[in-house]
XYZ file of N, CA and C in Angstrom:
816
model
N 14.991 -2.834 -21.619
C 13.523 -3.026 -20.288
C 13.746 -1.840 -19.236
N 12.957 -1.618 -18.997
C 12.627 -0.574 -17.381
C 13.153 -0.804 -15.925
N 14.326 -1.048 -15.707
C 14.665 -0.504 -14.692
C 14.466 -0.108 -13.591
N 14.254 0.089 -12.257
C 14.253 0.846 -11.332
C 15.193 0.321 -9.916
N 16.299 1.032 -10.235
C 17.166 0.569 -9.093
C 17.210 0.823 -7.314
N 16.945 0.423 -6.733
C 16.142 0.794 -5.149
C 17.728 0.206 -3.955
N 17.913 0.043 -2.755
C 19.062 -0.468 -2.376
C 19.315 -1.689 -2.238
N 17.996 -2.489 -2.538
C 18.246 -3.951 -2.487
C 17.952 -4.530 -3.540
N 17.977 -3.902 -4.668
C 16.768 -4.321 -5.695
C 17.311 -3.581 -7.101
N 16.863 -4.569 -8.314
C 17.504 -3.677 -9.699
C 15.720 -4.253 -9.939
N 14.637 -3.464 -9.799
C 12.831 -3.875 -10.142
C 12.741 -3.849 -11.319
N 12.733 -4.482 -12.034
C 11.617 -4.647 -13.802
C 10.339 -3.775 -13.247
N 9.995 -3.217 -14.343
C 8.490 -2.537 -13.758
C 8.052 -2.072 -15.581
N 6.840 -2.012 -15.781
C 6.211 -1.540 -16.768
C 4.893 -0.202 -16.765
N 5.275 0.281 -17.230
C 3.977 1.586 -16.907
C 3.261 2.268 -18.219
N 1.868 1.901 -18.205
C 0.875 2.239 -19.189
C 0.097 3.151 -18.719
N -0.195 3.858 -19.907
C -1.038 5.020 -19.441
C -0.447 6.365 -18.989
N -1.583 7.345 -18.514
C -1.528 8.563 -17.841
C -2.459 9.131 -17.389
N -2.298 9.168 -16.178
C -3.049 10.101 -15.148
C -3.311 9.232 -13.723
N -4.035 8.754 -13.229
C -3.741 8.207 -11.427
C -2.960 7.241 -11.527
N -1.796 7.059 -10.481
C -1.144 5.919 -10.886
C -1.847 4.712 -9.849
N -1.694 3.649 -10.634
C -1.893 2.495 -9.543
C -1.314 1.973 -9.812
N -0.340 1.199 -8.885
C 0.582 -0.004 -8.562
C 0.279 -1.295 -8.443
N 0.522 -2.059 -9.388
C 0.015 -4.134 -9.163
C 1.027 -4.687 -8.391
N 0.339 -5.320 -7.552
C 1.482 -6.676 -7.181
C 1.163 -7.512 -7.012
N 1.961 -8.485 -7.710
C 1.661 -10.233 -8.028
C 1.822 -10.577 -6.781
N 1.361 -12.026 -6.748
C 1.761 -12.862 -5.800
C 3.233 -13.516 -6.310
N 2.973 -14.538 -5.430
C 4.201 -15.243 -4.788
C 4.808 -16.495 -5.988
N 5.674 -16.162 -6.529
C 6.414 -16.869 -7.988
C 6.032 -16.732 -9.190
N 4.676 -16.080 -9.243
C 4.525 -15.406 -10.623
C 5.386 -14.051 -10.648
N 4.714 -13.445 -11.962
C 5.306 -12.219 -12.355
C 3.925 -10.829 -12.865
N 4.873 -10.039 -12.955
C 3.829 -8.917 -13.888
C 2.606 -9.043 -14.331
N 2.845 -10.148 -15.384
C 2.131 -10.653 -15.901
C 0.580 -11.114 -15.557
N 0.181 -11.732 -14.614
C -0.578 -12.227 -14.126
C -1.377 -11.067 -13.935
N -0.644 -9.827 -13.243
C -1.564 -8.781 -12.907
C -2.177 -7.535 -14.175
N -0.935 -7.682 -15.542
C -1.455 -7.633 -16.167
C -2.860 -7.957 -17.003
N -2.453 -9.650 -17.254
C -3.446 -9.803 -18.010
C -4.917 -9.890 -17.416
N -5.244 -9.616 -16.215
C -6.429 -9.511 -15.298
C -6.701 -7.555 -15.693
N -6.011 -7.098 -15.572
C -6.255 -5.650 -14.922
C -6.078 -4.706 -16.439
N -5.154 -4.910 -17.224
C -5.433 -4.229 -18.602
C -6.696 -4.252 -19.332
N -7.294 -5.367 -19.259
C -8.910 -5.347 -19.936
C -9.713 -4.491 -19.538
N -9.264 -3.911 -18.047
C -10.213 -2.999 -17.206
C -10.468 -1.665 -18.346
N -8.856 -0.971 -18.790
C -8.709 -0.066 -18.906
C -8.984 0.267 -20.532
N -9.490 -1.088 -21.327
C -9.888 -0.336 -22.609
C -10.719 0.627 -22.784
N -11.217 0.688 -21.984
C -12.715 1.521 -21.962
C -12.581 2.780 -20.984
N -11.588 2.738 -20.244
C -11.297 4.093 -19.425
C -9.863 4.412 -19.083
N -10.018 5.996 -19.430
C -8.929 6.952 -19.327
C -8.752 7.193 -18.221
N -7.610 7.911 -18.268
C -6.862 8.872 -16.837
C -6.326 7.907 -15.790
N -5.526 6.817 -16.265
C -5.301 5.851 -15.137
C -3.877 5.719 -15.987
N -2.557 5.593 -14.531
C -1.373 5.064 -15.183
C -1.175 4.136 -14.232
N -0.905 2.893 -15.004
C -0.728 1.891 -14.385
C 0.985 1.011 -14.277
N 1.081 0.677 -13.286
C 2.633 0.465 -13.207
C 2.711 -1.046 -12.677
N 3.279 -2.117 -13.059
C 3.399 -3.282 -13.270
C 4.847 -3.649 -12.490
N 4.983 -4.253 -11.661
C 6.320 -4.434 -11.206
C 6.463 -6.243 -11.135
N 7.913 -6.344 -11.249
C 8.314 -7.745 -10.643
C 8.641 -8.070 -9.438
N 8.331 -8.658 -8.897
C 8.858 -8.838 -7.165
C 10.264 -9.217 -6.836
N 11.105 -8.940 -5.905
C 12.361 -9.572 -5.969
C 12.022 -10.972 -6.084
N 13.160 -11.748 -6.822
C 13.259 -13.240 -6.933
C 12.161 -13.484 -7.951
N 11.482 -12.545 -8.595
C 10.698 -12.601 -9.951
C 10.799 -12.339 -11.099
N 10.103 -12.693 -12.123
C 10.258 -12.383 -13.362
C 11.972 -11.808 -13.936
N 11.975 -10.567 -14.199
C 12.881 -9.890 -14.866
C 14.231 -9.232 -13.854
N 13.733 -8.851 -12.519
C 14.248 -8.478 -11.414
C 15.221 -8.884 -10.953
N 16.052 -8.157 -11.188
C 17.686 -8.473 -10.490
C 18.618 -8.171 -9.456
N 19.868 -9.006 -9.125
C 20.268 -8.292 -7.811
C 19.566 -7.731 -6.914
N 18.847 -8.634 -6.421
C 17.905 -8.947 -5.234
C 18.316 -10.013 -4.094
N 19.709 -10.876 -4.194
C 20.049 -11.707 -3.304
C 20.619 -11.047 -1.993
N 20.345 -9.970 -1.573
C 20.928 -9.455 -0.178
C 18.992 -9.125 0.537
N 18.365 -9.721 -0.068
C 16.905 -9.468 1.076
C 16.710 -10.580 1.559
N 16.532 -10.783 2.496
C 16.328 -11.181 3.612
C 15.111 -12.296 4.146
N 14.350 -11.443 3.806
C 12.736 -11.533 4.672
C 11.531 -10.518 3.922
N 10.439 -10.689 4.416
C 9.330 -10.275 3.879
C 9.489 -8.632 4.427
N 9.932 -8.199 5.484
C 10.130 -7.084 5.468
C 10.792 -6.084 4.499
N 12.415 -6.765 4.464
C 12.731 -6.601 3.075
C 12.361 -6.107 1.550
N 11.349 -7.097 1.550
C 10.873 -6.979 0.102
C 9.797 -5.797 0.151
N 9.327 -5.620 1.752
C 8.281 -4.426 1.554
C 8.630 -3.000 1.378
N 10.450 -3.286 2.154
C 10.907 -1.892 1.692
C 11.253 -1.724 0.412
N 12.140 -2.639 -0.786
C 12.495 -2.487 -2.002
C 10.983 -2.139 -2.245
N 9.946 -2.594 -2.238
C 8.713 -1.996 -3.074
C 8.235 -0.705 -2.455
N 8.271 -0.501 -1.736
C 8.304 0.938 -1.081
C 9.125 1.975 -1.708
N 10.643 1.939 -1.625
C 11.166 2.218 -2.630
C 10.637 2.584 -4.338
N 10.696 1.442 -4.781
C 10.547 1.610 -6.150
C 8.520 2.736 -6.230
N 8.103 2.533 -5.623
C 6.742 3.272 -5.430
C 7.557 4.948 -5.450
N 8.231 4.941 -4.285
C 8.267 6.269 -4.025
C 9.582 7.106 -5.172
N 10.360 6.120 -5.725
C 11.550 6.676 -7.199
C 10.309 6.640 -8.134
N 9.438 5.925 -8.535
C 8.630 6.219 -10.082
C 7.260 7.479 -9.539
N 6.705 7.293 -8.578
C 5.614 8.676 -8.479
C 6.053 9.237 -7.386
N 6.923 9.985 -7.217
C 7.321 10.624 -5.993
C 6.155 11.797 -5.671
N 5.905 11.585 -4.579
C 4.755 13.051 -3.729
C 3.789 12.712 -4.596
N 2.827 12.131 -5.489
C 1.917 11.726 -5.825
C 1.030 10.547 -5.355
N -0.382 10.963 -5.004
C -1.323 9.827 -4.606
C -1.359 8.957 -5.087
N -1.818 7.120 -5.130
C -1.952 6.306 -5.702
C -2.753 5.475 -5.350
N -2.945 4.465 -6.436
C -3.683 3.347 -5.993
C -3.001 2.047 -5.605
N -3.233 0.697 -5.228
C -2.710 -0.556 -5.047
C -3.852 -1.183 -5.258
N -3.288 -2.679 -6.160
C -3.910 -3.804 -6.457
C -3.056 -4.794 -6.010
N -3.550 -5.790 -5.183
C -2.566 -7.008 -4.929
C -3.075 -8.175 -4.826
N -2.288 -9.006 -5.374
C -2.669 -10.422 -5.712
C -2.263 -11.077 -4.449
N -2.334 -12.363 -3.726
C -2.040 -13.103 -3.005
C -1.220 -12.813 -2.281
N -0.158 -12.966 -2.170
C 1.479 -12.253 -1.458
C 1.723 -10.836 -1.739
N 0.954 -10.184 -2.941
C 1.076 -9.030 -3.357
C 0.148 -7.916 -2.640
N -1.372 -8.958 -1.778
C -1.775 -8.215 -1.240
C -1.340 -8.266 0.274
N -0.940 -8.903 0.759
C 0.018 -8.956 2.224
C 1.152 -7.498 2.015
N 1.763 -7.431 1.404
C 2.298 -6.494 0.934
C 1.519 -4.931 0.788
N 0.149 -4.881 0.218
C -0.306 -3.534 0.356
C -0.786 -3.202 1.743
N -0.995 -4.300 2.104
C -1.379 -3.963 4.076
C -0.045 -3.363 4.348
N 0.984 -3.677 4.115
C 2.345 -3.291 4.947
C 2.851 -2.039 4.682
N 2.201 -1.221 3.022
C 2.645 -0.042 2.417
C 1.609 0.268 3.378
N 0.177 0.278 3.295
C -0.911 1.278 3.839
C -0.395 1.379 5.323
N 0.458 0.943 6.046
C 1.125 0.979 7.687
C 1.694 2.172 7.774
N 2.341 2.563 6.827
C 3.409 3.683 6.711
C 2.944 5.260 5.735
N 2.435 4.156 4.585
C 2.134 5.278 3.669
C 0.351 5.505 3.760
N -0.411 5.654 4.482
C -1.552 5.821 4.281
C -2.143 7.018 3.423
N -1.713 8.133 3.746
C -2.226 9.455 3.430
C -1.869 9.222 2.030
N -1.188 8.726 1.559
C -0.819 8.990 0.215
C -1.223 7.802 -0.763
N -2.183 6.873 0.184
C -2.979 6.167 -0.878
C -4.502 6.098 -0.754
N -4.857 5.910 -1.820
C -6.702 6.910 -2.458
C -7.055 5.561 -2.387
N -7.189 4.255 -2.464
C -7.667 3.164 -2.455
C -7.206 1.735 -2.667
N -7.691 0.699 -2.216
C -6.936 -0.442 -2.413
C -7.811 -1.923 -2.980
N -7.746 -2.586 -4.015
C -7.994 -4.081 -4.253
C -7.576 -4.756 -4.073
N -7.651 -5.784 -3.431
C -7.079 -7.524 -3.081
C -7.602 -8.386 -3.689
N -7.106 -9.282 -4.397
C -7.374 -10.217 -5.079
C -7.020 -11.734 -4.721
N -7.726 -12.120 -4.039
C -7.387 -13.649 -3.227
C -6.106 -13.093 -2.124
N -5.975 -12.533 -1.352
C -4.865 -11.616 -0.809
C -4.452 -13.035 0.216
N -3.154 -13.149 0.747
C -2.863 -13.693 1.686
C -3.212 -13.021 2.917
N -3.963 -13.588 3.909
C -3.845 -12.694 4.842
C -3.229 -13.249 5.969
N -3.217 -15.007 6.494
C -1.723 -14.963 7.323
C -0.783 -15.735 6.691
N 0.366 -15.627 7.120
C 1.389 -15.974 6.173
C 1.664 -17.371 6.644
N 1.219 -17.946 7.469
C 1.929 -19.327 8.027
C 0.581 -19.998 7.840
N 1.322 -21.216 6.434
C 0.491 -21.848 6.083
C -0.836 -22.894 6.975
N -0.522 -23.097 8.501
C -0.835 -24.150 8.980
C -1.955 -23.470 9.922
N -1.507 -21.691 10.275
C -2.722 -21.467 10.343
C -3.992 -20.903 9.750
N -4.022 -21.128 8.587
C -5.063 -21.035 7.405
C -6.234 -21.326 7.753
N -7.518 -20.780 7.336
C -8.600 -21.570 7.099
C -8.575 -21.633 5.606
N -8.675 -23.159 4.993
C -8.652 -23.278 3.597
C -9.645 -24.452 3.255
N -10.401 -24.188 2.432
C -11.287 -25.341 1.636
C -10.429 -26.457 1.470
N -10.682 -27.676 1.228
C -9.979 -28.890 -0.038
C -9.892 -28.387 -0.897
N -9.082 -28.785 -2.090
C -9.091 -28.277 -3.752
C -10.185 -28.946 -4.139
N -11.155 -28.304 -5.191
C -12.027 -29.551 -5.811
C -12.277 -28.327 -7.186
N -12.989 -29.512 -7.970
C -12.932 -29.315 -9.474
C -14.408 -28.619 -9.577
N -14.607 -27.802 -9.570
C -16.175 -27.125 -9.988
C -16.775 -27.728 -11.489
N -15.931 -27.285 -12.131
C -16.406 -27.873 -13.476
C -15.331 -28.189 -14.223
N -16.132 -29.047 -15.436
C -14.844 -29.357 -16.544
C -14.959 -29.744 -17.677
N -14.529 -29.265 -18.572
C -14.873 -29.902 -19.874
C -14.176 -31.130 -20.172
N -14.672 -32.185 -20.318
C -14.073 -33.310 -20.834
C -13.783 -33.803 -21.944
N -14.317 -33.029 -22.579
C -13.267 -33.267 -24.225
C -12.423 -32.341 -24.091
N -11.738 -31.543 -23.603
C -10.742 -30.750 -23.220
C -9.722 -31.673 -22.260
N -10.181 -32.191 -21.478
C -9.466 -32.719 -20.411
C -9.131 -33.994 -20.943
N -9.659 -34.399 -21.699
C -9.221 -36.032 -22.588
C -7.491 -35.465 -23.239
N -7.814 -34.362 -24.012
C -6.281 -33.913 -24.671
C -5.025 -33.916 -23.895
N -5.045 -34.319 -22.454
C -4.146 -33.040 -21.432
C -3.442 -34.566 -20.824
N -2.306 -34.467 -21.111
C -1.115 -35.539 -19.968
C -1.756 -35.789 -18.724
N -1.176 -36.461 -17.939
C -1.101 -36.555 -16.417
C -0.875 -35.523 -15.850
N 0.335 -35.183 -16.175
C 1.111 -34.311 -15.151
C 0.224 -32.871 -15.551
N -0.049 -32.594 -17.116
C -0.990 -31.647 -17.066
C -2.228 -31.212 -16.486
N -2.801 -32.669 -16.607
C -4.121 -32.428 -15.446
C -4.154 -32.082 -13.957
N -2.699 -33.063 -13.594
C -2.530 -32.835 -12.121
C -1.944 -31.109 -11.606
N -1.312 -30.548 -12.382
C -0.905 -29.183 -12.352
C -2.394 -28.277 -12.701
N -3.190 -28.664 -13.407
C -4.177 -27.811 -13.343
C -5.189 -28.022 -12.438
N -5.686 -28.979 -12.015
C -6.323 -29.478 -11.244
C -5.717 -28.782 -9.629
N -4.804 -28.761 -9.482
C -4.333 -28.444 -8.219
C -3.835 -27.173 -7.915
N -4.153 -26.444 -9.557
C -4.492 -24.860 -9.362
C -5.538 -24.108 -10.085
N -6.580 -25.023 -10.258
C -7.935 -24.477 -10.865
C -9.287 -24.930 -10.592
N -9.925 -24.249 -10.161
C -11.332 -24.993 -9.755
C -12.381 -24.901 -11.068
N -12.159 -24.548 -12.298
C -12.691 -24.542 -13.553
C -11.847 -25.263 -14.643
N -12.304 -26.097 -15.167
C -11.191 -26.583 -16.029
C -11.511 -27.036 -17.336
N -11.008 -25.561 -18.409
C -11.378 -25.944 -19.436
C -10.435 -25.055 -20.472
N -10.453 -25.227 -22.242
C -9.237 -24.608 -22.714
C -8.866 -23.291 -22.591
N -9.729 -22.374 -22.449
C -9.783 -20.591 -22.064
C -9.426 -20.777 -21.038
N -9.589 -21.172 -19.740
C -8.801 -20.633 -18.382
C -7.488 -21.870 -18.238
N -7.310 -22.918 -18.685
C -6.250 -23.190 -18.499
C -5.008 -22.515 -19.696
N -5.497 -21.762 -20.726
C -4.565 -21.483 -21.269
C -4.439 -19.563 -20.992
N -5.067 -19.235 -19.581
C -5.128 -17.716 -19.254
C -3.873 -18.718 -18.372
N -4.175 -19.493 -17.570
C -3.468 -19.587 -16.156
C -2.091 -20.162 -16.729
N -2.211 -20.626 -17.685
C -0.460 -20.948 -18.063
C 0.266 -19.590 -19.262
N -0.475 -18.546 -19.557
C 0.224 -17.436 -20.000
C 0.595 -16.785 -19.134
N -0.483 -16.405 -18.038
C -0.468 -15.192 -17.038
C 0.472 -15.679 -15.848
N 0.081 -16.990 -14.995
C 0.365 -17.305 -14.085
C 2.041 -18.306 -14.189
N 1.891 -19.440 -14.911
C 2.949 -20.544 -15.106
C 4.491 -20.038 -16.021
N 3.848 -18.892 -16.829
C 4.880 -18.415 -17.733
C 6.090 -17.522 -16.900
N 5.309 -16.639 -15.879
C 5.984 -16.129 -14.653
C 6.782 -17.200 -13.488
N 5.837 -17.886 -13.090
C 6.493 -19.218 -12.514
C 7.617 -19.677 -12.787
N 8.156 -20.022 -13.941
C 8.921 -20.408 -14.433
C 10.253 -19.531 -14.783
N 10.343 -18.040 -14.419
C 11.566 -17.033 -14.005
C 11.712 -17.013 -12.653
N 10.991 -17.490 -12.138
C 10.797 -17.099 -10.387
C 12.229 -18.368 -9.861
N 13.332 -17.585 -8.697
C 14.354 -18.198 -8.247
C 14.296 -18.472 -7.049
N 13.628 -19.814 -7.636
C 13.307 -20.921 -6.445
C 13.904 -21.173 -5.081
N 15.197 -20.825 -5.073
C 16.162 -21.230 -3.661
C 16.028 -19.844 -2.842
N 15.927 -18.639 -3.734
C 15.805 -17.600 -3.235
C 14.203 -17.099 -1.980
N 13.151 -17.745 -3.117
C 11.728 -17.639 -2.869
C 11.988 -18.814 -1.241
N 12.409 -19.915 -1.369
C 12.320 -20.747 -0.265
C 13.240 -19.589 1.045
N 14.067 -18.912 0.734
C 14.904 -18.405 1.611
C 13.469 -17.132 2.519
N 12.824 -16.515 1.383
C 12.063 -15.816 2.216
C 11.008 -16.694 2.792
N 10.656 -17.429 2.373
C 9.557 -17.970 3.361
C 10.102 -18.431 4.510
N 10.939 -18.375 4.901
C 11.694 -18.549 6.488
C 11.076 -17.867 7.198
N 11.335 -16.470 6.452
C 10.860 -14.904 7.344
C 10.220 -14.614 6.474
N 8.840 -15.561 6.121
C 7.418 -14.570 5.497
C 6.252 -13.897 5.932
N 6.823 -14.161 7.499
C 5.749 -12.894 8.130
C 6.333 -11.477 8.667
N 5.777 -10.844 8.524
C 6.089 -9.355 8.863
C 6.676 -9.338 10.130
N 7.732 -8.341 10.656
C 8.481 -8.632 12.002
C 7.563 -7.676 12.814
N 6.224 -7.157 12.341
C 5.411 -6.295 12.825
C 4.433 -6.699 12.727
N 2.979 -6.129 13.864
C 1.784 -6.319 13.378
C 1.307 -5.500 11.854
N 0.296 -5.793 11.236
C 0.249 -5.384 10.174
C -1.317 -4.653 10.007
N -2.087 -4.731 10.712
C -3.372 -4.575 10.720
C -4.008 -3.735 11.991
N -3.054 -2.381 12.289
C -3.371 -2.366 13.306
C -4.263 -0.773 13.392
N -4.530 -0.308 12.280
C -5.160 0.929 12.287
C -6.670 0.802 11.360
N -6.991 1.723 11.100
C -8.004 1.626 10.310
C -7.383 2.446 8.879
N -8.002 2.071 7.620
C -7.862 2.348 6.333
C -9.426 3.033 5.581
N -9.558 4.369 5.840
C -11.675 4.298 5.515
C -11.199 5.034 4.267
N -10.646 4.532 3.085
C -10.578 4.882 1.766
C -11.314 3.815 1.025
N -11.700 3.845 -0.050
C -12.555 3.114 -0.524
C -11.578 1.158 -0.893
N -12.341 0.411 -0.857
C -11.393 -0.619 -0.864
C -12.334 -1.817 -1.727
N -11.512 -2.930 -2.029
C -11.951 -4.242 -2.461
C -11.565 -5.525 -2.336
N -11.911 -6.049 -1.584
C -11.195 -7.510 -1.221
C -12.282 -8.473 -1.984
N -11.666 -9.083 -2.866
C -12.155 -10.501 -3.722
C -11.881 -11.872 -3.404
N -12.278 -12.428 -2.769
C -12.157 -14.058 -2.631
C -13.061 -14.939 -3.248
N -12.084 -15.875 -3.265
C -12.460 -17.183 -4.143
C -13.366 -18.270 -2.778
N -14.078 -18.495 -3.053
C -14.810 -19.451 -2.358
C -14.344 -21.146 -2.292
N -13.799 -20.993 -3.533
C -12.952 -22.551 -3.454
C -11.956 -22.220 -3.213
N -11.397 -21.043 -2.787
C -9.539 -20.931 -2.662
C -9.056 -21.664 -1.511
N -7.966 -23.023 -2.220
C -7.685 -23.726 -1.363
C -5.928 -23.727 -0.858
N -5.533 -22.366 -1.154
C -4.307 -21.592 -0.775
C -4.328 -20.903 0.293
N -5.332 -19.784 0.175
C -5.231 -18.638 1.228
C -6.792 -18.452 1.790
N -7.527 -19.904 1.011
C -8.557 -19.238 1.251
C -9.730 -17.927 1.612
N -10.806 -17.736 2.199
C -11.623 -16.886 2.258
C -11.503 -16.140 3.493
N -11.741 -16.927 4.470
C -12.700 -16.452 5.821
C -11.655 -15.829 6.590
N -10.384 -16.101 5.952
C -9.398 -15.337 7.308
C -9.588 -13.878 7.142
N -10.233 -13.705 6.162
C -10.103 -12.071 5.194
C -11.220 -11.428 6.287
N -12.180 -12.222 6.911
C -12.857 -11.540 7.662
C -12.442 -11.002 9.337
N -11.548 -11.516 9.559
C -10.810 -11.255 10.738
C -10.146 -9.961 10.526
N -10.530 -9.370 9.582
C -9.705 -7.952 9.209
C -10.951 -6.862 8.954
N -12.540 -6.976 8.780
C -13.214 -6.134 7.933
C -13.241 -5.209 8.353
N -12.980 -5.038 10.297
C -13.382 -3.754 10.546
C -12.243 -2.980 10.321
N -10.781 -3.705 10.207
C -10.440 -2.469 9.841
C -10.206 -1.381 8.337
N -11.375 -2.316 7.577
C -11.585 -1.195 6.549
C -12.940 -1.051 6.504
N -13.407 0.150 6.906
C -14.524 0.440 6.937
C -15.639 0.783 5.606
N -14.576 1.211 4.758
C -14.991 1.525 3.231
C -15.008 0.427 1.739
N -14.626 -0.999 2.904
C -14.245 -1.682 2.151
C -15.546 -2.756 1.103
N -15.744 -3.252 0.088
C -16.672 -3.941 -0.190
C -15.648 -5.649 -0.343
N -16.636 -6.503 0.245
C -16.420 -7.848 0.727
C -16.676 -8.787 0.006
N -16.237 -9.602 -1.146
C -17.157 -10.554 -1.816
C -16.452 -11.422 -2.285
N -17.227 -12.703 -1.667
C -16.909 -14.314 -2.078
C -17.644 -14.551 -3.622
N -16.727 -14.949 -3.904
C -17.434 -15.395 -5.441
C -17.137 -17.092 -5.446
N -18.313 -17.767 -6.041
C -18.231 -19.107 -6.039
C -17.924 -19.712 -7.384
N -17.163 -20.809 -8.111
C -16.960 -20.851 -8.651
C -15.754 -19.935 -8.851
N -14.478 -20.381 -7.920
C -13.775 -19.031 -7.626
C -12.415 -19.947 -6.528
N -11.152 -19.886 -7.677
C -10.310 -20.641 -6.479
C -9.480 -19.427 -6.190
N -7.796 -20.356 -6.229
C -6.897 -18.940 -6.090
C -6.757 -18.083 -7.028
N -7.039 -18.413 -8.604
C -7.156 -17.735 -9.323
C -8.416 -17.043 -10.263
N -9.036 -16.724 -9.147
C -10.475 -15.854 -9.359
C -10.797 -15.090 -10.566
N -9.143 -14.585 -10.835
C -9.096 -13.351 -11.821
C -9.436 -13.849 -13.315
N -9.237 -15.184 -12.961
C -9.258 -16.045 -14.196
C -10.822 -16.723 -14.529
N -10.930 -16.993 -13.503
C -12.172 -17.840 -13.455
C -13.492 -17.300 -13.017
N -13.385 -16.509 -12.990
C -14.590 -15.417 -12.480
C -14.637 -14.155 -13.686
N -13.918 -13.614 -14.901
C -13.658 -12.309 -15.432
C -14.376 -11.696 -15.398
N -15.965 -11.805 -15.497
C -16.609 -11.300 -15.533
C -16.907 -10.549 -14.398
N -17.285 -11.116 -13.574
C -17.444 -10.181 -12.144
C -16.344 -9.462 -11.719
N -14.863 -10.295 -11.959
C -13.682 -9.073 -11.752
C -13.861 -7.876 -12.132
N -13.825 -8.151 -13.598
C -13.849 -6.771 -13.684
C -14.959 -5.707 -13.601
N -16.407 -6.437 -13.437
C -17.106 -5.394 -13.260
C -16.749 -4.909 -11.556
N -16.599 -5.342 -10.893
C -16.318 -5.292 -9.236
C -14.579 -4.338 -9.069
N -14.220 -4.585 -10.289
C -12.987 -3.788 -10.385
C -13.432 -2.268 -10.624
N -14.421 -2.253 -11.784
C -14.624 -1.169 -11.969
C -15.343 0.070 -11.186
N -16.125 -1.049 -10.242
C -17.252 -0.258 -9.238
C -16.182 -0.065 -7.992
N -15.204 -0.499 -7.875
C -14.102 -0.173 -7.098
C -13.573 1.492 -7.735
N -13.442 1.597 -8.484
C -12.562 2.487 -9.450
C -13.416 3.713 -9.681
N -14.725 3.101 -9.838
C -15.570 4.643 -9.133
C -15.967 4.852 -7.863
N -15.742 4.198 -6.847
C -15.754 4.268 -5.741
C -14.661 5.561 -5.490
N -13.596 5.023 -5.954
C -12.040 6.089 -5.496
C -12.217 7.325 -6.212
N -12.963 7.462 -7.657
C -12.893 8.292 -8.457
C -13.935 9.361 -7.307
N -15.086 8.906 -6.957
C -16.266 9.588 -5.934
C -15.458 10.329 -4.642
N -14.511 9.048 -4.399
C -14.117 9.524 -3.059
C -13.122 11.144 -2.880
N -12.264 11.040 -4.356
C -11.257 11.999 -4.407
C -11.860 13.135 -5.251
N -12.858 13.091 -6.084
C -13.652 14.760 -6.274
C -14.264 15.646 -5.411
């Protein structure tokens, strides 16, 4: 398996395709399969993109991360991976949830290298008690499918999805839960004690094409807090999708694909 050794971790990664690099950062506790599951379909008909999927420290196949103590050090590990794998190259970033928080940290110090960024249900405010979030609710469900579930399965799906049917639940299990089962829970709890960066993360304007995809029913990070930073991203589309929770990329797959495609088109126009 391919690994990239950095100062405080041995980072697992997968690199697919050739061309402009796009670095994909998943959220807290899953692994690279979350990003691969939603992003690879985009590139079936798009050539010229090098996709780099990594497992964040404490998640997936990444090892030797125990000395990392906070989000600042998580960020440094990710920045080291990027500069090791694609030194002196411009690149794009895509971050989901906590990965979106890390993307904003990378932007702070590496703005010139970054050509654009996409945020999927991004974590805006690390402190849970300060977030503005809606209550978890089910928007659509397949009663026949639900009747086949155990009580525990139904509770799990109902807590994390807003559309309950076989297709969405299978994707959730294969792309999200499969990664969560590999997570180092004790390590992740340690990082959550110092979950916020030690520095202000949204101080400067980022004037390159961006995309914020927000779930109207996202009970984990919500959607309203993202608009507090809208002025920092003058070239960003901010899209709130109905019938979408914290797994927006699964529950609104067609719109997700279209909006990511449109963002990539804007990046190409910007760089031409």
